[in-house]
Coordinates of C-alpha atoms in Angstrom, one line a residue:
Chain A
M8 CA -28.2 -19.6 -16.0
S9 CA -26.5 -22.6 -14.3
C10 CA -23.2 -22.3 -12.7
I11 CA -21.4 -24.2 -15.3
E12 CA -22.9 -21.9 -18.0
T13 CA -21.7 -18.8 -15.8
I14 CA -18.3 -20.2 -15.7
Q15 CA -18.3 -20.8 -19.6
S16 CA -19.3 -17.3 -20.2
Y17 CA -17.4 -15.3 -17.7
A18 CA -14.1 -17.3 -16.8
F19 CA -12.2 -15.3 -19.4
R20 CA -14.2 -12.2 -19.2
S21 CA -11.3 -10.1 -18.0
L22 CA -9.4 -11.0 -21.3
G23 CA -12.5 -10.1 -23.4
F24 CA -13.7 -13.7 -24.2
G25 CA -17.2 -14.9 -23.5
E26 CA -20.2 -12.8 -22.5
R27 CA -19.9 -9.1 -23.4
L28 CA -22.1 -7.6 -20.8
L29 CA -21.4 -7.9 -17.1
P30 CA -24.3 -9.2 -15.1
R31 CA -26.6 -6.3 -14.1
S32 CA -29.1 -7.7 -11.5
D33 CA -29.8 -10.8 -9.5
F34 CA -26.1 -11.4 -8.7
T35 CA -25.5 -15.1 -7.8
L36 CA -22.6 -16.1 -5.8
C37 CA -21.3 -18.2 -8.8
E38 CA -21.2 -15.1 -11.0
Q39 CA -19.2 -13.1 -8.3
V40 CA -16.7 -16.0 -7.7
T41 CA -16.2 -16.6 -11.4
L42 CA -15.8 -13.0 -12.4
I43 CA -13.4 -12.1 -9.5
G44 CA -11.5 -15.2 -10.4
S45 CA -11.3 -14.1 -14.0
G46 CA -9.9 -10.7 -12.9
M47 CA -7.1 -12.6 -11.0
I48 CA -5.6 -13.4 -14.4
W49 CA -4.6 -9.8 -14.5
N50 CA -3.1 -9.7 -11.1
I51 CA -1.1 -12.9 -11.9
Y52 CA 0.0 -11.5 -15.3
F53 CA 1.3 -8.2 -13.8
G54 CA 2.8 -9.9 -10.8
V55 CA 4.7 -12.6 -12.7
F56 CA 6.1 -10.4 -15.5
A57 CA 7.2 -7.5 -13.2
L58 CA 9.0 -10.0 -10.8
L59 CA 10.7 -11.8 -13.7
T60 CA 11.9 -8.6 -15.4
G61 CA 12.4 -6.8 -12.1
F62 CA 14.7 -9.5 -10.7
F63 CA 17.5 -8.7 -13.1
M64 CA 17.3 -5.0 -12.9
A65 CA 17.4 -5.3 -9.1
T66 CA 20.5 -7.4 -9.2
A67 CA 22.2 -4.8 -11.3
L68 CA 20.9 -2.0 -9.1
A69 CA 22.1 -3.6 -5.9
V70 CA 25.7 -4.3 -7.3
A71 CA 25.7 -0.6 -8.6
K72 CA 24.6 0.7 -5.1
A73 CA 27.3 -1.5 -3.5
S74 CA 29.9 -0.2 -5.9
P75 CA 32.7 2.1 -4.6
R76 CA 32.5 4.2 -7.6
A77 CA 30.1 7.2 -7.1
A78 CA 29.2 7.4 -10.8
L79 CA 27.4 4.0 -10.4
R80 CA 26.4 4.4 -6.7
K81 CA 24.6 7.7 -6.8
P82 CA 22.1 6.9 -9.7
A83 CA 21.3 3.5 -8.1
E84 CA 20.7 5.3 -4.8
W85 CA 18.5 8.0 -6.3
F86 CA 16.6 5.5 -8.4
I87 CA 15.8 3.5 -5.4
F88 CA 15.0 6.4 -3.2
L89 CA 12.6 7.8 -6.0
F90 CA 10.6 4.5 -6.2
R91 CA 10.7 3.6 -2.5
G92 CA 10.1 7.0 -1.2
S93 CA 6.9 7.8 -3.1
P94 CA 3.6 6.0 -3.2
L95 CA 3.0 3.6 -5.9
F96 CA -0.5 5.0 -6.4
I97 CA 1.1 8.4 -7.3
Q98 CA 3.7 6.8 -9.4
F99 CA 0.8 5.1 -11.5
F100 CA -1.0 8.4 -12.0
F101 CA 2.2 10.2 -12.9
A102 CA 3.2 7.4 -15.3
Y103 CA -0.2 7.3 -16.9
F104 CA -0.3 11.0 -17.6
L105 CA 3.3 11.1 -18.7
F106 CA 2.6 8.4 -21.3
L107 CA -0.6 10.2 -22.3
S108 CA 1.2 13.4 -23.1
L109 CA 4.2 11.5 -24.8
K110 CA 1.6 9.6 -26.9
S111 CA 0.2 12.9 -28.4
S112 CA 3.6 13.9 -29.7
Y113 CA 5.1 10.5 -30.5
P114 CA 3.0 7.7 -32.0
F115 CA 5.6 5.2 -30.5
F116 CA 4.0 5.4 -27.3
G117 CA 0.6 4.4 -28.4
N118 CA 0.4 1.2 -26.4
F119 CA 2.0 2.7 -23.2
T120 CA -1.3 4.2 -22.0
A121 CA -2.9 0.7 -22.0
A122 CA -2.7 -1.0 -18.6
W123 CA -1.0 -4.2 -19.9
L124 CA 2.2 -2.3 -20.9
G125 CA 2.1 1.1 -19.0
A126 CA 1.3 -0.4 -15.6
L127 CA 3.7 -3.3 -16.1
I128 CA 6.5 -0.8 -16.8
V129 CA 5.6 1.0 -13.5
L130 CA 5.4 -2.2 -11.5
F131 CA 8.7 -3.4 -13.1
L132 CA 10.6 -0.3 -12.0
N133 CA 8.9 -0.3 -8.6
T134 CA 9.7 -3.9 -7.8
A135 CA 13.3 -3.4 -9.1
A136 CA 13.7 -0.7 -6.5
Y137 CA 12.3 -2.5 -3.6
S138 CA 14.1 -5.8 -4.6
A139 CA 17.3 -3.9 -5.2
E140 CA 17.2 -2.6 -1.5
I141 CA 16.8 -6.2 -0.3
F142 CA 19.6 -7.4 -2.4
Y143 CA 21.8 -4.5 -1.4
G144 CA 21.3 -5.5 2.3
A145 CA 22.1 -9.2 1.5
L146 CA 25.4 -8.1 -0.4
Q147 CA 26.3 -6.1 2.7
S148 CA 25.9 -9.2 4.9
I149 CA 27.9 -11.8 2.8
P150 CA 30.3 -13.5 5.3
K151 CA 33.8 -12.1 5.0
G152 CA 35.1 -15.7 4.8
D153 CA 33.3 -16.5 1.6
T154 CA 35.0 -13.6 -0.3
E155 CA 38.2 -14.2 1.2
A156 CA 38.0 -18.0 0.2
A157 CA 37.2 -16.7 -3.4
D158 CA 40.4 -14.5 -3.2
A159 CA 42.4 -17.4 -2.0
Y160 CA 41.3 -19.4 -4.9
G161 CA 42.5 -16.7 -7.3
M162 CA 38.9 -15.8 -8.4
S163 CA 38.1 -12.3 -9.3
G164 CA 35.7 -10.3 -11.5
W165 CA 32.9 -12.1 -13.2
P166 CA 33.6 -15.7 -11.9
R167 CA 33.8 -14.5 -8.3
F168 CA 30.6 -12.7 -8.6
R169 CA 28.9 -15.5 -10.5
R170 CA 30.0 -18.4 -8.4
I171 CA 30.4 -16.8 -4.9
V172 CA 28.8 -13.5 -4.2
W173 CA 25.6 -13.8 -6.3
P174 CA 24.6 -17.2 -5.0
T175 CA 25.3 -16.1 -1.4
M176 CA 23.4 -12.9 -1.8
L177 CA 20.3 -14.7 -3.2
R178 CA 20.5 -17.3 -0.4
L179 CA 20.6 -14.5 2.2
A180 CA 18.0 -12.3 0.6
W181 CA 15.4 -15.0 -0.4
P182 CA 13.3 -14.9 2.6
A183 CA 12.7 -11.1 2.3
Y184 CA 12.4 -11.4 -1.5
T185 CA 9.6 -14.0 -0.9
N186 CA 7.9 -11.3 1.0
E187 CA 8.5 -8.6 -1.6
A188 CA 6.8 -11.0 -4.2
I189 CA 3.7 -11.3 -2.0
F190 CA 3.3 -7.7 -1.7
L191 CA 4.0 -7.0 -5.3
F192 CA 1.0 -9.1 -6.1
H193 CA -1.0 -7.3 -3.7
A194 CA 0.1 -4.0 -5.2
T195 CA -1.2 -5.1 -8.6
T196 CA -4.7 -4.4 -7.3
L197 CA -4.0 -0.7 -7.5
V198 CA -3.6 -0.7 -11.4
F199 CA -7.2 -0.1 -12.4
F200 CA -7.8 2.5 -9.7
S201 CA -5.1 4.8 -10.8
G202 CA -5.8 6.3 -14.2
F203 CA -5.2 3.2 -16.2
P204 CA -8.5 2.6 -17.8
A205 CA -10.3 -0.9 -17.7
W206 CA -10.8 -1.1 -21.4
Q207 CA -14.3 -2.8 -22.2
Q208 CA -14.5 -3.6 -18.4
R209 CA -11.6 -6.0 -18.6
G210 CA -10.3 -5.4 -15.1
D211 CA -8.5 -7.1 -12.4
A212 CA -9.9 -9.0 -9.4
L213 CA -10.4 -5.8 -7.3
Y214 CA -12.0 -4.1 -10.2
Y215 CA -14.7 -6.7 -10.5
A216 CA -15.0 -7.0 -6.6
S217 CA -15.7 -3.3 -6.3
Y218 CA -18.1 -3.5 -9.2
F219 CA -20.1 -6.0 -7.3
A220 CA -19.9 -4.0 -4.1
D221 CA -21.1 -0.9 -5.8
K222 CA -24.0 -2.6 -7.5
T223 CA -25.2 -4.7 -4.7
F224 CA -24.2 -2.2 -1.9
N225 CA -23.1 -5.3 0.1
P226 CA -19.3 -5.5 0.8
F227 CA -19.6 -8.6 2.6
V228 CA -19.7 -11.1 -0.2
P229 CA -17.3 -9.8 -3.0
Y230 CA -14.4 -8.7 -0.7
P231 CA -14.1 -11.8 1.2
I232 CA -14.1 -13.8 -2.1
L233 CA -11.3 -11.5 -3.2
A234 CA -9.6 -12.1 0.2
G235 CA -9.8 -15.9 -0.4
Y236 CA -8.4 -15.7 -3.8
F237 CA -5.4 -13.7 -2.5
I238 CA -4.9 -15.9 0.4
L239 CA -4.6 -18.8 -2.0
L240 CA -2.2 -16.9 -4.2
T241 CA -0.2 -16.1 -1.2
L242 CA 0.0 -19.7 -0.3
V243 CA 1.1 -20.6 -3.9
I244 CA 3.9 -18.0 -3.8
V245 CA 5.1 -19.0 -0.5
S246 CA 5.3 -22.7 -1.4
L247 CA 7.0 -22.0 -4.9
F248 CA 9.6 -19.6 -3.2
G249 CA 10.1 -22.2 -0.5
L250 CA 11.2 -24.7 -3.2
V251 CA 13.6 -22.2 -4.5
N252 CA 14.8 -21.5 -1.0
R253 CA 15.5 -25.2 -0.4
H254 CA 17.4 -25.4 -3.6
L255 CA 19.6 -22.3 -2.7
N256 CA 20.2 -23.8 0.8
R257 CA 20.7 -27.4 -0.2
H258 CA 24.5 -27.4 0.9
L259 CA 23.6 -26.4 4.3
P260 CA 22.3 -28.4 7.4
A261 CA 18.6 -28.0 8.0
N262 CA 18.8 -25.8 11.1
T263 CA 21.1 -23.2 9.8
R264 CA 19.0 -22.4 6.6
P265 CA 17.4 -19.0 6.6
R266 CA 13.5 -19.7 7.0
F267 CA 10.8 -17.5 5.5
K268 CA 9.0 -15.4 8.0
M269 CA 6.0 -13.5 6.9
R270 CA 6.6 -9.7 7.4
M271 CA 4.6 -6.9 6.5
N272 CA 6.0 -4.1 4.3
L273 CA 2.6 -3.5 2.9
I274 CA 1.3 -0.6 0.7
R275 CA 3.9 0.9 -1.5
Chain B
M8 CA -5.6 37.2 -5.5
F9 CA -3.3 39.9 -6.8
S10 CA -4.7 43.2 -8.1
Y11 CA -3.3 42.6 -11.5
C12 CA -5.2 39.4 -12.0
T13 CA -8.4 41.0 -13.1
D14 CA -7.9 40.2 -16.9
P15 CA -5.6 37.1 -17.1
S16 CA -5.8 36.8 -20.9
T17 CA -3.6 39.8 -21.3
L18 CA -1.0 38.5 -19.0
G19 CA 1.9 36.2 -19.8
G20 CA 4.9 34.3 -18.5
L21 CA 5.4 34.3 -14.6
T22 CA 2.7 37.0 -13.8
W23 CA 0.1 34.6 -15.4
L24 CA 1.5 31.6 -13.6
S25 CA 1.4 33.6 -10.2
C26 CA -2.3 34.5 -11.0
F27 CA -3.1 31.0 -12.0
L28 CA -1.7 29.4 -9.0
T29 CA -3.4 31.5 -6.5
T30 CA -7.0 31.1 -7.9
G31 CA -9.7 29.9 -5.5
V32 CA -9.6 26.2 -6.7
H33 CA -5.8 26.2 -6.2
L34 CA -6.3 27.4 -2.7
S35 CA -8.6 24.4 -2.1
F36 CA -5.9 22.3 -3.5
Y37 CA -3.3 23.6 -1.1
L38 CA -5.8 23.1 1.7
S39 CA -6.1 19.4 0.7
F40 CA -2.5 19.0 1.5
F41 CA -3.5 19.9 5.1
K42 CA -6.2 17.3 4.9
V43 CA -3.4 14.7 4.3
L44 CA -1.3 16.1 7.2
G45 CA -4.4 16.1 9.4
L46 CA -5.1 12.6 8.6
L47 CA -1.6 11.6 9.5
A48 CA -1.7 13.5 12.8
V49 CA -5.0 11.9 13.8
T50 CA -4.4 8.4 12.5
A51 CA -1.0 7.8 13.9
P52 CA -1.8 8.1 17.6
V53 CA -5.1 6.4 17.2
A54 CA -3.6 3.4 15.3
L55 CA -0.9 3.2 17.9
A56 CA -3.6 3.0 20.6
F57 CA -5.4 0.4 18.6
G58 CA -2.1 -1.5 18.2
F59 CA -1.2 -1.3 21.9
L60 CA -4.8 -2.7 22.8
G61 CA -4.2 -5.4 20.2
A62 CA -0.9 -6.4 21.5
M63 CA -2.0 -6.3 25.1
A64 CA -4.8 -8.6 24.2
A65 CA -2.7 -11.0 22.2
R66 CA -0.5 -11.3 25.2
A67 CA -3.4 -11.9 27.7
S68 CA -3.6 -15.2 29.6
F69 CA -7.4 -15.6 29.0
A70 CA -7.6 -17.7 25.8
P71 CA -10.6 -16.0 24.0
V72 CA -9.1 -12.4 24.6
S73 CA -5.7 -13.7 23.3
W74 CA -7.4 -15.3 20.2
L75 CA -9.2 -11.8 19.6
G76 CA -5.8 -10.1 19.7
K77 CA -4.1 -12.5 17.5
G78 CA -6.9 -12.7 15.1
Y79 CA -6.8 -8.9 14.7
I80 CA -3.0 -9.1 14.0
A81 CA -3.4 -11.9 11.6
I82 CA -6.4 -10.5 9.6
V83 CA -4.4 -8.0 7.7
R84 CA -1.9 -10.5 6.4
G85 CA -2.4 -12.2 3.1
V86 CA -5.0 -9.8 1.7
P87 CA -4.3 -6.7 -0.2
D88 CA -4.7 -3.6 2.1
I89 CA -6.6 -1.6 -0.5
A90 CA -9.3 -4.2 -0.3
F91 CA -9.5 -3.5 3.4
F92 CA -9.9 0.1 2.7
L93 CA -12.7 -0.3 0.2
F94 CA -14.3 -2.9 2.5
F95 CA -14.3 -1.1 5.9
V96 CA -15.7 2.2 4.6
I97 CA -19.0 0.5 3.3
A98 CA -19.0 -2.0 6.0
L99 CA -18.5 0.6 9.0
D100 CA -21.2 2.9 7.4
Q101 CA -23.7 0.0 7.2
V102 CA -22.9 -1.2 10.8
F103 CA -23.4 2.3 12.2
E104 CA -26.6 2.8 10.3
Y105 CA -27.9 -0.6 11.3
T106 CA -27.1 0.0 14.9
R107 CA -29.0 3.3 14.8
H108 CA -31.8 1.7 12.9
R109 CA -32.3 -0.9 15.5
I110 CA -32.3 1.7 18.3
L111 CA -34.3 4.5 16.7
C112 CA -36.8 2.6 14.8
P113 CA -37.7 -0.6 16.8
D114 CA -41.1 -1.0 15.1
W115 CA -39.7 -1.3 11.4
D116 CA -40.8 -4.7 10.2
Q117 CA -39.2 -4.8 6.7
P118 CA -35.8 -6.5 6.2
V119 CA -32.9 -4.1 5.9
R120 CA -31.5 -5.9 2.8
Q121 CA -34.0 -5.8 0.0
G122 CA -32.4 -7.4 -3.1
N123 CA -29.6 -5.1 -3.9
D124 CA -30.6 -2.3 -1.5
F125 CA -29.7 -1.5 1.9
I126 CA -32.8 0.3 3.5
V127 CA -32.8 1.9 6.9
C128 CA -35.5 4.2 8.2
Q129 CA -35.0 8.0 7.6
A130 CA -34.0 8.8 11.3
A131 CA -31.1 6.3 11.2
K132 CA -29.4 7.7 8.1
L133 CA -25.9 8.8 8.8
P134 CA -25.4 11.8 8.5
L135 CA -29.2 12.9 8.3
G136 CA -30.5 13.8 5.0
S137 CA -31.2 17.3 6.2
S138 CA -27.7 18.0 7.5
P139 CA -25.5 20.5 5.9
E140 CA -22.7 19.7 3.4
W141 CA -19.9 20.1 5.9
M142 CA -21.4 17.3 7.9
H143 CA -21.3 14.9 5.1
E144 CA -17.7 15.7 4.4
T145 CA -16.7 15.3 8.1
Y146 CA -18.6 12.0 8.4
A147 CA -16.7 10.7 5.2
F148 CA -13.4 11.8 6.6
G149 CA -14.2 10.4 10.0
L150 CA -15.0 6.9 8.4
A151 CA -11.7 7.2 6.5
V152 CA -9.8 8.0 9.7
I153 CA -11.4 4.9 11.5
T154 CA -10.6 2.7 8.5
F155 CA -6.9 3.9 8.6
A156 CA -6.7 3.4 12.3
I157 CA -8.2 -0.3 12.2
V158 CA -5.9 -1.3 9.4
F159 CA -2.7 0.3 10.6
G160 CA -3.7 -0.6 14.2
A161 CA -3.3 -4.2 13.2
F162 CA 0.1 -3.5 11.8
A163 CA 1.1 -1.6 14.9
A164 CA -0.1 -4.5 17.1
N165 CA 2.1 -6.8 15.3
V166 CA 5.1 -4.6 15.8
L167 CA 4.4 -3.9 19.5
F168 CA 3.6 -7.6 20.2
G169 CA 7.1 -8.6 18.8
A170 CA 8.6 -5.7 20.8
M171 CA 7.1 -6.8 23.9
R172 CA 8.5 -10.4 23.5
A173 CA 12.0 -8.9 22.7
V174 CA 12.3 -7.3 26.1
P175 CA 14.8 -9.7 28.0
R176 CA 12.9 -12.1 30.2
A177 CA 15.3 -11.5 33.0
Q178 CA 14.1 -8.0 33.4
L179 CA 10.5 -9.2 34.0
E180 CA 11.6 -11.9 36.4
T181 CA 13.4 -9.1 38.5
G182 CA 10.2 -7.2 38.6
E183 CA 8.4 -10.3 40.0
A184 CA 11.2 -11.0 42.3
Y185 CA 10.7 -7.6 43.9
G186 CA 7.0 -8.6 44.5
M187 CA 5.4 -6.6 41.7
T188 CA 2.2 -7.8 40.5
Q189 CA 1.6 -8.7 36.8
R190 CA 0.1 -5.3 36.0
Q191 CA 3.0 -3.5 37.8
T192 CA 5.6 -5.4 35.8
F193 CA 3.8 -4.8 32.6
W194 CA 3.5 -0.9 33.1
R195 CA 6.8 -0.3 35.0
I196 CA 9.2 -2.8 33.5
L197 CA 7.9 -4.1 30.0
V198 CA 6.3 -0.9 28.5
P199 CA 9.2 1.5 29.2
Q200 CA 11.8 -0.9 27.7
M201 CA 9.9 -2.1 24.7
W202 CA 10.1 1.2 22.7
V203 CA 13.6 0.8 21.5
F204 CA 12.7 -2.6 20.0
A205 CA 9.5 -1.2 18.6
L206 CA 10.9 1.8 17.0
P207 CA 12.5 0.2 13.7
G208 CA 9.0 -1.4 13.1
L209 CA 7.1 1.7 14.0
S210 CA 9.1 4.1 11.8
N211 CA 8.7 1.6 8.9
L212 CA 5.0 1.8 9.6
W213 CA 5.1 5.6 9.7
M214 CA 6.6 5.5 6.2
V215 CA 3.9 3.2 5.0
L216 CA 1.2 5.4 6.5
I217 CA 2.6 8.4 4.5
K218 CA 2.5 6.3 1.3
A219 CA -0.9 5.1 2.1
T220 CA -2.4 8.5 2.3
P221 CA -3.2 8.8 -1.4
L222 CA -5.8 6.0 -0.9
L223 CA -8.1 8.6 0.8
F224 CA -9.0 9.3 -2.9
L225 CA -10.5 5.8 -3.2
L226 CA -12.5 6.4 -0.1
G227 CA -14.3 9.3 -1.9
I228 CA -12.4 12.2 -0.1
E229 CA -11.5 15.4 -2.0
D230 CA -7.9 14.9 -1.4
I231 CA -4.7 16.0 -3.3
V232 CA -5.2 13.2 -5.9
Y233 CA -8.8 14.3 -6.6
W234 CA -7.7 18.0 -6.9
A235 CA -4.7 17.2 -9.1
R236 CA -6.8 15.3 -11.5
E237 CA -9.5 18.0 -11.3
L238 CA -7.1 21.0 -11.9
G239 CA -4.8 19.5 -14.3
G240 CA -7.4 18.3 -16.8
T241 CA -7.7 20.4 -20.1
K242 CA -9.5 23.7 -19.6
T243 CA -11.1 25.7 -22.4
S244 CA -11.6 29.4 -22.3
K245 CA -15.4 28.8 -22.1
F246 CA -15.2 27.6 -18.5
T247 CA -12.3 29.4 -16.9
S248 CA -10.2 32.5 -17.5
Y249 CA -7.0 30.4 -17.4
P250 CA -7.3 27.9 -20.2
H251 CA -4.6 25.3 -20.5
G252 CA -3.9 22.0 -22.0
D253 CA -3.7 18.6 -20.1
W254 CA -1.3 19.5 -17.3
R255 CA -2.1 16.4 -15.0
M256 CA 1.4 15.2 -15.5
W257 CA 2.8 18.2 -13.9
Y258 CA 0.3 18.1 -11.1
F259 CA 1.3 14.5 -10.2
L260 CA 5.0 15.4 -10.5
A261 CA 4.5 17.9 -7.8
L262 CA 2.7 15.3 -5.6
L263 CA 5.5 12.8 -6.2
I264 CA 8.0 15.5 -5.0
F265 CA 5.8 16.4 -2.0
Y266 CA 5.9 12.7 -1.0
L267 CA 9.5 12.3 -1.6
L268 CA 10.1 15.3 0.6
M269 CA 7.9 13.9 3.3
T270 CA 9.9 10.7 3.2
K271 CA 13.2 12.5 3.4
V272 CA 12.2 14.7 6.4
S273 CA 10.7 11.6 8.3
E274 CA 13.8 9.5 7.6
T275 CA 16.0 12.3 9.0
L276 CA 14.0 12.8 12.1
L277 CA 13.5 9.2 12.9
G278 CA 17.2 8.6 12.5
R279 CA 17.8 11.1 15.1
L280 CA 15.1 9.7 17.3
M281 CA 16.6 6.2 17.1
A282 CA 20.0 7.6 18.1
R283 CA 18.5 9.1 21.2
L284 CA 16.5 6.0 22.1
T285 CA 19.5 3.6 21.7
L286 CA 21.7 5.8 23.9
G287 CA 22.8 3.7 26.8
Q288 CA 20.8 0.6 25.7
A289 CA 22.2 -2.9 26.0
T290 CA 21.8 -3.4 22.2
S291 CA 24.4 -3.6 19.5
G292 CA 23.4 0.0 18.5
G293 CA 23.9 1.3 21.9
E294 CA 27.2 -0.5 22.2
A295 CA 28.3 1.0 18.8
Q296 CA 27.4 4.5 20.2
R297 CA 29.5 3.9 23.4
K298 CA 32.5 2.9 21.3
A299 CA 32.2 5.9 19.0
A300 CA 31.9 8.4 21.8

């Protein structure tokens, strides 16, 4: 099989299109690059949707945690502690088996044991907790002058939040949030190793990489390919979030803008 | 375990549960919690040592050593850590076996990689095919510890490298003014002062290390995740005297609570340690303590 044919038959294998059987022997470099790249579709899917949905919940949680009312603050604090204080790996396992037992009593939960929904829910809640902590930190460090200026203009309630507090919070939190986004994408590799089955061998990038490593007993090819894909993805995220950062800080002189610095908060 | 447990099918309620939770396999399950704690106890100091060496290397004035240190710090950024765990365990195993192969069987003429196989001579196998079961388990656990130490060593190196740079330059210059050599300034001035700058990063790392321990399961160790899956699965009366349905959810809930407790305890202890270390330091934390007192 030439490389073009391999790409045609395996480029969308992770979604179930193309060749049904995975390669069994005589693995070529092309096959490995194509299949692992095909698996990246899942990583991007999980990461993008968890981030998009998690963002809104995180904002709400951060505001709730900063609230003076205990009825709002306590649940937010507990939620954040629950998801930040335990390993994501265990959260995946627990959620999977929870959905499995719910499914047997309520048919409504039928889809929840599939990775595309169940794992997405866990990732959504998880990133919401981590981002909420970042946003909460930013809320606490909004300059006093900004809120005093809002008061002086007679702003309160929703307009004050929407026009003063929220933009400043985002601006301050953005470098740390970029980091959170990077590690969320890294965390998506755990999905198919934690209970959620890869139905018909439709897995993510790490699933295929470990498939090749198991079959060839040679970790020195598939894992560097995977690393290459993730470094590429990281660069894309950094540049996209950098654009947003520039937009958020467009009113500031260039040398006072908060800059993104790669930090490691790693495994969840 | 208890005398009334001879015929579990006649028991009910809490008595049944007390028998169920003290069966032999459950004792192995409880033992695996100590495996996790053991891993933490071994890995944390080793990773700290690796990190210290890495940070020292990154600071070296001799360029190749400095590149080596900085490369080690940079390698774990940008790539999912679990890929490293999966990679290092096989890679280390093959490196060890290959080294032994070259030393022990010098007259072996076939290539080591034949198609999809990695073949070394019998004497180079690790552990030897004839060795007992516990050797295999210890070897697997040892590989896991080294893997954790390498990955977390890189993170620790990053933290310590930053902490070393955070020590005020004037302190080092004072040391030099007193006629200390580079080595003396490093050990007597820099190292004692860097810990307060390193502690926030290191305590973060400790939390991460706790949360990384379930990955032992992926490295093929019979850890708490393995046992929770094994014990929780549906058991019929054919194979056990304690039949039950699918209880994996409850077992993982127990693990979740175990990890939350670990986090809570660590948070409290590290908070106290930080308070002690900032005492009298010329940082904003130390200043706040002075004002409060």
